[in-house]
CSV table of C-alpha atoms in Angstrom, one decimal:
chain,number,residue,atom,x,y,z
K,892,MET,CA,-77.7,51.4,-109.5
K,893,PHE,CA,-80.8,50.3,-111.4
K,894,PRO,CA,-83.1,53.0,-112.9
K,895,LEU,CA,-86.9,53.0,-111.9
K,896,ALA,CA,-88.0,56.2,-113.5
K,897,ASP,CA,-86.8,59.6,-114.5
K,898,THR,CA,-88.2,63.0,-113.9
K,899,ALA,CA,-88.2,64.3,-117.4
K,900,LYS,CA,-91.7,63.9,-118.8
K,901,GLU,CA,-91.8,63.7,-122.6
K,902,LYS,CA,-94.5,65.8,-124.4
K,903,GLY,CA,-95.2,63.5,-127.3
K,904,PRO,CA,-96.1,59.9,-128.0
K,905,ARG,CA,-93.2,57.2,-127.8
K,906,ALA,CA,-94.5,55.3,-130.7
K,907,VAL,CA,-91.2,54.3,-132.1
K,908,THR,CA,-90.0,53.2,-128.7
K,909,LYS,CA,-93.0,51.0,-128.1
K,910,LEU,CA,-92.5,49.6,-131.7
K,911,LEU,CA,-88.8,48.6,-131.0
K,912,ILE,CA,-89.9,47.0,-127.7
K,913,ALA,CA,-92.6,45.2,-129.5
K,914,VAL,CA,-90.2,43.9,-132.3
K,915,ASN,CA,-87.8,42.8,-129.6
K,916,VAL,CA,-90.5,40.9,-127.9
K,917,VAL,CA,-91.7,39.2,-131.0
K,918,VAL,CA,-88.2,38.1,-132.0
K,919,TYR,CA,-87.5,36.6,-128.7
K,920,GLY,CA,-90.8,34.7,-129.1
K,921,TRP,CA,-89.5,33.4,-132.2
K,922,GLU,CA,-86.5,32.3,-130.6
K,923,LEU,CA,-88.6,30.5,-127.9
K,924,TRP,CA,-90.3,28.8,-130.6
K,925,LEU,CA,-87.2,27.5,-132.2
K,926,TRP,CA,-86.0,26.5,-128.7
K,927,MET,CA,-89.1,24.4,-128.2
K,928,ARG,CA,-88.9,22.6,-131.6
K,929,GLY,CA,-85.6,21.4,-130.6
K,930,GLY,CA,-82.7,20.6,-133.1
K,931,ASN,CA,-80.3,23.2,-134.2
K,932,GLY,CA,-83.0,25.7,-135.5
K,933,LEU,CA,-82.2,28.2,-132.7
K,934,GLY,CA,-78.5,27.9,-132.6
K,935,ALA,CA,-78.5,28.3,-136.5
K,936,PHE,CA,-80.9,31.3,-136.3
K,937,VAL,CA,-78.8,33.0,-133.7
K,938,SER,CA,-75.4,32.3,-135.4
K,939,ASP,CA,-76.7,33.6,-138.7
K,940,HIS,CA,-78.2,36.9,-137.4
K,941,SER,CA,-75.5,37.8,-134.7
K,942,VAL,CA,-72.3,39.6,-135.1
K,943,VAL,CA,-69.1,37.5,-134.9
K,944,ALA,CA,-66.1,39.7,-135.0
K,945,LYS,CA,-63.7,37.3,-136.6
K,946,ARG,CA,-66.4,36.3,-139.3
K,947,LEU,CA,-66.9,39.9,-140.1
K,948,VAL,CA,-63.2,40.8,-140.2
K,949,SER,CA,-62.5,37.8,-142.3
K,950,HIS,CA,-65.2,38.4,-144.9
K,951,PRO,CA,-65.3,42.3,-145.2
K,952,LEU,CA,-66.9,42.2,-148.6
K,953,ASP,CA,-69.8,40.0,-147.5
K,954,PRO,CA,-73.0,42.1,-147.2
K,955,GLY,CA,-74.6,39.4,-145.0
K,956,GLN,CA,-72.0,39.9,-142.3
K,957,TRP,CA,-72.5,43.9,-142.3
K,958,TRP,CA,-76.4,43.1,-142.1
K,959,THR,CA,-75.9,41.4,-139.0
K,960,LEU,CA,-75.0,44.7,-137.3
K,961,VAL,CA,-78.8,45.5,-137.7
K,962,THR,CA,-80.2,42.0,-137.0
K,963,SER,CA,-78.2,41.2,-133.9
K,964,GLN,CA,-79.7,44.2,-132.3
K,965,PHE,CA,-83.1,42.4,-132.0
K,966,LEU,CA,-81.8,39.1,-130.5
K,967,HIS,CA,-81.4,38.2,-126.9
K,968,GLY,CA,-79.8,35.6,-125.1
K,969,GLY,CA,-82.4,35.1,-122.4
K,970,LEU,CA,-85.5,36.6,-120.8
K,971,ALA,CA,-83.5,38.6,-118.1
K,972,HIS,CA,-81.4,39.9,-121.0
K,973,LEU,CA,-84.4,41.0,-123.0
K,974,LEU,CA,-86.3,42.5,-119.9
K,975,GLY,CA,-83.5,44.4,-118.7
K,976,ASN,CA,-82.7,46.1,-121.9
K,977,MET,CA,-86.4,46.8,-122.7
K,978,TRP,CA,-86.8,48.4,-119.4
K,979,PHE,CA,-83.8,50.7,-119.9
K,980,LEU,CA,-85.3,51.7,-123.3
K,981,TRP,CA,-88.6,52.4,-121.8
K,982,ILE,CA,-87.0,54.7,-119.1
K,983,PHE,CA,-84.7,56.6,-121.5
K,984,GLY,CA,-86.2,56.2,-125.0
K,985,GLY,CA,-89.4,58.1,-124.9
K,986,ASN,CA,-87.9,61.4,-124.1
K,987,VAL,CA,-85.0,61.1,-126.6
K,988,GLU,CA,-87.8,60.2,-129.2
K,989,TRP,CA,-89.7,63.3,-128.5
K,990,ARG,CA,-86.8,65.5,-128.9
K,991,LEU,CA,-85.6,64.0,-132.1
K,992,GLY,CA,-88.8,63.0,-133.8
K,993,TRP,CA,-89.8,59.6,-134.8
K,994,PHE,CA,-87.8,59.1,-138.0
K,995,ARG,CA,-84.5,60.7,-136.7
K,996,TYR,CA,-85.0,58.7,-133.5
K,997,LEU,CA,-85.4,55.5,-135.2
K,998,MET,CA,-82.4,56.1,-137.5
K,999,PHE,CA,-80.4,57.3,-134.4
K,1000,TYR,CA,-81.2,54.0,-132.6
K,1001,LEU,CA,-80.1,51.9,-135.5
K,1002,PHE,CA,-76.9,53.7,-136.1
K,1003,ALA,CA,-76.1,53.7,-132.4
K,1004,GLY,CA,-76.5,49.9,-132.5
K,1005,ILE,CA,-74.2,49.6,-135.3
K,1006,ALA,CA,-71.6,51.9,-133.8
K,1007,ALA,CA,-71.7,49.9,-130.5
K,1008,ALA,CA,-71.2,46.6,-132.4
K,1009,LEU,CA,-68.3,47.9,-134.3
K,1010,ALA,CA,-66.7,49.1,-131.3
K,1011,GLN,CA,-67.0,45.6,-129.8
K,1012,VAL,CA,-65.4,44.2,-133.0
K,1013,MET,CA,-62.4,46.7,-132.8
K,1014,ALA,CA,-61.9,45.6,-129.2
K,1015,GLY,CA,-61.7,42.1,-130.2
K,1016,PRO,CA,-61.3,41.5,-133.8
K,1017,PHE,CA,-60.6,37.9,-133.6
K,1018,SER,CA,-63.4,36.9,-131.2
K,1019,THR,CA,-65.7,34.1,-132.3
K,1020,ALA,CA,-68.2,35.0,-129.6
K,1021,THR,CA,-71.8,35.9,-130.8
K,1022,LEU,CA,-72.6,39.4,-130.2
K,1023,LEU,CA,-76.3,40.2,-129.8
K,1024,GLY,CA,-78.7,42.2,-127.9
K,1025,ALA,CA,-80.3,45.7,-127.9
K,1026,SER,CA,-78.0,47.1,-125.2
K,1027,GLY,CA,-75.5,48.8,-127.7
K,1028,ALA,CA,-78.4,50.8,-129.3
K,1029,ILE,CA,-79.9,51.5,-125.8
K,1030,SER,CA,-76.5,52.7,-124.6
K,1031,GLY,CA,-76.5,55.3,-127.4
K,1032,VAL,CA,-80.0,56.4,-126.2
K,1033,MET,CA,-78.7,56.9,-122.7
K,1034,GLY,CA,-75.9,59.0,-124.1
K,1035,ALA,CA,-78.4,61.1,-126.0
K,1036,TYR,CA,-80.3,61.5,-122.9
K,1037,LEU,CA,-77.4,62.8,-120.9
K,1038,ILE,CA,-77.0,65.6,-123.7
K,1039,LEU,CA,-80.7,66.4,-124.0
K,1040,PHE,CA,-81.9,66.1,-120.4
K,1041,PRO,CA,-78.7,67.1,-118.3
K,1042,THR,CA,-80.8,68.5,-115.4
K,1043,SER,CA,-83.3,65.7,-114.9
K,1044,PHE,CA,-83.0,63.1,-112.2
K,1045,VAL,CA,-83.1,59.2,-112.4
K,1046,LEU,CA,-85.0,57.5,-109.7
K,1047,ALA,CA,-82.6,54.5,-109.0
K,1048,LEU,CA,-82.6,51.5,-106.9
K,1049,VAL,CA,-79.3,51.6,-104.8
K,1050,PRO,CA,-79.7,48.7,-102.4
K,1051,TRP,CA,-76.4,49.3,-100.5
K,1052,ILE,CA,-77.3,52.8,-99.6
K,1053,VAL,CA,-80.9,53.5,-99.6
K,1054,PRO,CA,-83.6,51.5,-101.4
K,1055,ILE,CA,-84.5,54.4,-103.7
K,1056,MET,CA,-82.9,57.7,-104.3
K,1057,PRO,CA,-82.9,60.5,-107.0
K,1058,ILE,CA,-79.7,60.7,-108.7
K,1059,PRO,CA,-78.9,63.6,-111.2
K,1060,ALA,CA,-78.7,62.4,-114.9
K,1061,LEU,CA,-75.4,64.2,-114.9
K,1062,LEU,CA,-74.0,61.7,-112.3
K,1063,PHE,CA,-75.8,58.6,-113.0
K,1064,LEU,CA,-75.1,58.3,-116.7
K,1065,PRO,CA,-71.4,59.1,-116.6
K,1066,LEU,CA,-70.9,56.8,-113.7
K,1067,TRP,CA,-72.8,54.1,-115.8
K,1068,PHE,CA,-70.4,54.8,-118.6
K,1069,VAL,CA,-67.3,54.7,-116.6
K,1070,PHE,CA,-68.2,51.3,-115.3
K,1071,GLN,CA,-68.7,50.0,-118.6
K,1072,ALA,CA,-65.4,51.2,-119.8
K,1073,TYR,CA,-63.7,50.1,-116.7
K,1074,SER,CA,-65.1,46.6,-117.2
K,1075,GLY,CA,-64.1,46.8,-120.9
K,1076,ILE,CA,-60.4,47.5,-120.0
K,1077,GLY,CA,-60.4,44.6,-117.5
K,1078,ALA,CA,-61.7,42.3,-120.2
K,1079,LEU,CA,-58.9,43.6,-122.5
K,1080,LEU,CA,-56.3,42.7,-119.8
K,1081,GLY,CA,-57.7,39.3,-119.4
K,1082,LEU,CA,-59.1,40.0,-115.8
K,1083,GLY,CA,-62.5,38.6,-116.5
K,1084,ASP,CA,-64.6,37.2,-119.2
K,1085,ASP,CA,-68.3,37.2,-118.3
K,1086,GLY,CA,-69.6,37.3,-121.8
K,1087,VAL,CA,-70.6,41.0,-121.5
K,1088,ALA,CA,-70.0,43.2,-124.5
K,1089,TRP,CA,-68.6,46.0,-122.4
K,1090,TRP,CA,-67.1,47.9,-125.3
K,1091,ALA,CA,-70.4,47.8,-127.2
K,1092,HIS,CA,-72.1,49.7,-124.3
K,1093,ALA,CA,-69.3,52.2,-123.9
K,1094,GLY,CA,-69.0,52.6,-127.7
K,1095,GLY,CA,-72.7,52.8,-128.1
K,1096,PHE,CA,-72.9,55.5,-125.4
K,1097,LEU,CA,-70.2,57.7,-127.0
K,1098,ALA,CA,-71.7,57.5,-130.4
K,1099,GLY,CA,-75.2,58.6,-128.9
K,1100,VAL,CA,-73.4,61.6,-127.3
K,1101,ALA,CA,-71.7,62.5,-130.6
K,1102,MET,CA,-74.6,62.0,-132.9
K,1103,VAL,CA,-77.0,64.2,-130.6
K,1104,ILE,CA,-74.4,66.8,-130.4
K,1105,TYR,CA,-74.1,66.8,-134.2
K,1106,ALA,CA,-78.1,66.9,-134.3
K,1107,LYS,CA,-78.3,69.8,-132.0
K,1108,LYS,CA,-75.9,71.9,-133.9
K,1109,ALA,CA,-77.8,70.9,-137.2
K,1110,ARG,CA,-80.9,72.0,-135.6
K,1111,TRP,CA,-82.6,68.6,-135.8
K,1112,VAL,CA,-83.6,68.6,-132.2
K,1113,SER,CA,-86.8,70.0,-130.9
K,1114,ARG,CA,-86.8,72.5,-128.0
K,1115,GLY,CA,-87.4,71.0,-124.7
């Protein structure tokens, strides 16, 4: 299932969502520039700013390793990776931003990304793979959306049933989470290694749910 739109209409600007998309695009442009220059510039840049579980676990007192929990959120491994993530952010981010307010939304986004990366590190603490991308933070946004807009619908592309169909958010988002967790369990059992950080997706989603539930109890969420 691929989301095309949602039925919840935000009542305020999505300035931070637009800013996050712009920053991700600019950083990817810098990656392309380094790639066109050749040499090891791109490899060094990605390595220095991505999360590497074994490196983080081996050097827990190195602030630079912890800083990668933030910088890795703005790197992408290819154009499809970037466009897919930014599309999901555009679909789900604006409404969450409206309900949280711009500053809380920005902090929420970054902390969701950090929690997502840590979930992946815990799933494979000795992994030497580079963890990068905005998907963990966006997974948190999706978790928040589930709590804040449970009655909305997601217009999704479902090619094996009908081209486009409205799916309740209460069904679409939990199914998405279950698929991430199921795939993550498969990866832990050695049933496949496609390079996808499944536990970052699942962990980010759960972190988003937990943070928004707390924010609602603390009355940090505006009324819909």
